[in-house]
């Protein structure tokens, strides 16, 4: 049985100049297909670059995905848009999630 996915819109709540953005990049609106509103935050955060994916690992088994702005309720709200078309895959379908949130120090 195929999982039932819905379309969710992650919309910034805070202005780009808001101090809550000091530890995160302002990325604008993102639309995803996901299982739930919580899963929509995970889908968006998984699209960002993580320490485990580059040479800048802070320690074994440590991930940076929990620090994503998409998981912060003060920065983003999640709005359900409706059911996803049949055959849709879980993932980002509109907007742009940047992957320059981590800078490698390797020369």
PDB file of C-alpha atoms in Angstrom:
ATOM      1  CA  UNK A   1       0.000   0.000   0.000  1.00  0.00           C
ATOM      2  CA  UNK A   2       1.356   3.403  -0.979  1.00  0.00           C
ATOM      3  CA  UNK A   3       1.635   5.986   1.800  1.00  0.00           C
ATOM      4  CA  UNK A   4      -0.728   8.943   1.659  1.00  0.00           C
ATOM      5  CA  UNK A   5       1.243  12.129   1.128  1.00  0.00           C
ATOM      6  CA  UNK A   6       0.034  15.690   1.363  1.00  0.00           C
ATOM      7  CA  UNK A   7       1.407  18.985   0.107  1.00  0.00           C
ATOM      8  CA  UNK A   8       2.684  21.381   2.772  1.00  0.00           C
ATOM      9  CA  UNK A   9       3.904  24.964   2.434  1.00  0.00           C
ATOM     10  CA  UNK A  10       6.611  26.085   4.857  1.00  0.00           C
ATOM     11  CA  UNK A  11       6.328  29.856   5.143  1.00  0.00           C
ATOM     12  CA  UNK A  12       8.685  32.134   7.095  1.00  0.00           C
ATOM     13  CA  UNK A  13       7.037  33.801  10.093  1.00  0.00           C
ATOM     14  CA  UNK A  14       9.894  36.127  10.966  1.00  0.00           C
ATOM     15  CA  UNK A  15      11.159  38.988   8.812  1.00  0.00           C
ATOM     16  CA  UNK A  16      14.589  38.454   7.223  1.00  0.00           C
ATOM     17  CA  UNK A  17      16.038  41.007   9.679  1.00  0.00           C
ATOM     18  CA  UNK A  18      14.597  39.264  12.765  1.00  0.00           C
ATOM     19  CA  UNK A  19      17.335  38.314  15.265  1.00  0.00           C
ATOM     20  CA  UNK A  20      16.011  34.727  15.375  1.00  0.00           C
ATOM     21  CA  UNK A  21      17.683  34.250  11.978  1.00  0.00           C
ATOM     22  CA  UNK A  22      21.161  34.836  13.461  1.00  0.00           C
ATOM     23  CA  UNK A  23      21.975  31.117  13.402  1.00  0.00           C
ATOM     24  CA  UNK A  24      20.128  30.224  10.211  1.00  0.00           C
ATOM     25  CA  UNK A  25      19.928  31.297   6.599  1.00  0.00           C
ATOM     26  CA  UNK A  26      16.668  32.943   5.469  1.00  0.00           C
ATOM     27  CA  UNK A  27      15.455  30.694   2.635  1.00  0.00           C
ATOM     28  CA  UNK A  28      11.964  31.938   1.872  1.00  0.00           C
ATOM     29  CA  UNK A  29       8.993  29.710   1.179  1.00  0.00           C
ATOM     30  CA  UNK A  30       9.371  25.992   0.446  1.00  0.00           C
ATOM     31  CA  UNK A  31       6.707  23.491  -0.666  1.00  0.00           C
ATOM     32  CA  UNK A  32       7.082  19.783   0.108  1.00  0.00           C
ATOM     33  CA  UNK A  33       5.194  16.522  -0.104  1.00  0.00           C
ATOM     34  CA  UNK A  34       5.198  14.767   3.255  1.00  0.00           C
ATOM     35  CA  UNK A  35       3.212  12.521   5.594  1.00  0.00           C
ATOM     36  CA  UNK A  36       2.381  15.204   8.177  1.00  0.00           C
ATOM     37  CA  UNK A  37       3.226  18.775   9.147  1.00  0.00           C
ATOM     38  CA  UNK A  38       6.055  17.512  11.372  1.00  0.00           C
ATOM     39  CA  UNK A  39       7.333  15.343   8.544  1.00  0.00           C
ATOM     40  CA  UNK A  40       7.212  18.412   6.255  1.00  0.00           C
ATOM     41  CA  UNK A  41       9.730  20.125   8.550  1.00  0.00           C
ATOM     42  CA  UNK A  42      11.947  17.041   8.407  1.00  0.00           C
ATOM     43  CA  UNK A  43      11.717  16.827   4.603  1.00  0.00           C
ATOM     44  CA  UNK A  44      12.793  20.462   4.240  1.00  0.00           C
ATOM     45  CA  UNK A  45      15.633  20.139   6.772  1.00  0.00           C
ATOM     46  CA  UNK A  46      16.901  16.956   5.093  1.00  0.00           C
ATOM     47  CA  UNK A  47      17.308  18.922   1.853  1.00  0.00           C
ATOM     48  CA  UNK A  48      19.917  21.126   3.556  1.00  0.00           C
ATOM     49  CA  UNK A  49      23.574  20.154   3.732  1.00  0.00           C
ATOM     50  CA  UNK A  50      24.529  18.247   6.871  1.00  0.00           C
ATOM     51  CA  UNK A  51      27.941  17.876   8.549  1.00  0.00           C
ATOM     52  CA  UNK A  52      27.828  14.138   7.862  1.00  0.00           C
ATOM     53  CA  UNK A  53      27.832  14.831   4.107  1.00  0.00           C
ATOM     54  CA  UNK A  54      31.113  16.776   3.978  1.00  0.00           C
ATOM     55  CA  UNK A  55      34.595  16.702   5.477  1.00  0.00           C
ATOM     56  CA  UNK A  56      33.598  19.006   8.347  1.00  0.00           C
ATOM     57  CA  UNK A  57      32.356  16.333  10.749  1.00  0.00           C
ATOM     58  CA  UNK A  58      32.278  17.739  14.301  1.00  0.00           C
ATOM     59  CA  UNK A  59      32.292  14.199  15.804  1.00  0.00           C
ATOM     60  CA  UNK A  60      31.222  10.694  14.957  1.00  0.00           C
ATOM     61  CA  UNK A  61      27.449  10.255  14.831  1.00  0.00           C
ATOM     62  CA  UNK A  62      26.723  13.972  15.172  1.00  0.00           C
ATOM     63  CA  UNK A  63      24.231  15.584  12.819  1.00  0.00           C
ATOM     64  CA  UNK A  64      23.253  19.206  12.292  1.00  0.00           C
ATOM     65  CA  UNK A  65      19.753  18.623  10.911  1.00  0.00           C
ATOM     66  CA  UNK A  66      18.102  19.423  14.269  1.00  0.00           C
ATOM     67  CA  UNK A  67      19.502  22.970  13.996  1.00  0.00           C
ATOM     68  CA  UNK A  68      17.612  23.675  10.752  1.00  0.00           C
ATOM     69  CA  UNK A  69      15.471  26.809  10.617  1.00  0.00           C
ATOM     70  CA  UNK A  70      12.697  24.695   9.080  1.00  0.00           C
ATOM     71  CA  UNK A  71      12.308  22.929  12.446  1.00  0.00           C
ATOM     72  CA  UNK A  72      12.001  26.225  14.353  1.00  0.00           C
ATOM     73  CA  UNK A  73       8.367  27.200  15.020  1.00  0.00           C
ATOM     74  CA  UNK A  74       9.412  30.832  15.573  1.00  0.00           C
ATOM     75  CA  UNK A  75      10.897  31.020  12.080  1.00  0.00           C
ATOM     76  CA  UNK A  76       8.583  28.840   9.942  1.00  0.00           C
ATOM     77  CA  UNK A  77       4.933  27.840   9.963  1.00  0.00           C
ATOM     78  CA  UNK A  78       3.604  24.800   8.097  1.00  0.00           C
ATOM     79  CA  UNK A  79       0.375  25.062   6.114  1.00  0.00           C
ATOM     80  CA  UNK A  80      -1.379  22.011   4.665  1.00  0.00           C
ATOM     81  CA  UNK A  81      -2.282  22.623   1.020  1.00  0.00           C
ATOM     82  CA  UNK A  82      -4.105  19.341   0.341  1.00  0.00           C
ATOM     83  CA  UNK A  83      -3.446  15.835  -0.932  1.00  0.00           C
ATOM     84  CA  UNK A  84      -0.454  15.164  -3.145  1.00  0.00           C
ATOM     85  CA  UNK A  85      -1.118  13.729  -6.612  1.00  0.00           C
ATOM     86  CA  UNK A  86      -1.055   9.922  -6.762  1.00  0.00           C
ATOM     87  CA  UNK A  87       2.447   8.578  -7.265  1.00  0.00           C
ATOM     88  CA  UNK A  88       4.136  11.607  -5.673  1.00  0.00           C
ATOM     89  CA  UNK A  89       7.385  11.086  -3.805  1.00  0.00           C
ATOM     90  CA  UNK A  90       8.231  12.560  -0.411  1.00  0.00           C
ATOM     91  CA  UNK A  91      10.447  15.621  -0.945  1.00  0.00           C
ATOM     92  CA  UNK A  92      10.804  19.293  -1.855  1.00  0.00           C
ATOM     93  CA  UNK A  93       8.652  20.235  -4.864  1.00  0.00           C
ATOM     94  CA  UNK A  94       8.937  24.040  -4.953  1.00  0.00           C
ATOM     95  CA  UNK A  95      11.194  26.737  -3.568  1.00  0.00           C
ATOM     96  CA  UNK A  96      14.906  26.458  -3.139  1.00  0.00           C
ATOM     97  CA  UNK A  97      16.684  24.953  -0.167  1.00  0.00           C
ATOM     98  CA  UNK A  98      20.263  26.178  -0.131  1.00  0.00           C
ATOM     99  CA  UNK A  99      23.146  23.832   0.536  1.00  0.00           C
ATOM    100  CA  UNK A 100      25.716  26.500   1.393  1.00  0.00           C
ATOM    101  CA  UNK A 101      24.778  26.516   5.076  1.00  0.00           C
ATOM    102  CA  UNK A 102      28.079  24.776   5.934  1.00  0.00           C
ATOM    103  CA  UNK A 103      31.464  25.907   4.638  1.00  0.00           C
ATOM    104  CA  UNK A 104      34.236  23.375   4.285  1.00  0.00           C
ATOM    105  CA  UNK A 105      37.580  24.359   5.785  1.00  0.00           C
ATOM    106  CA  UNK A 106      39.528  21.859   3.699  1.00  0.00           C
ATOM    107  CA  UNK A 107      41.817  23.559   1.182  1.00  0.00           C
TER     108      UNK A 107
END
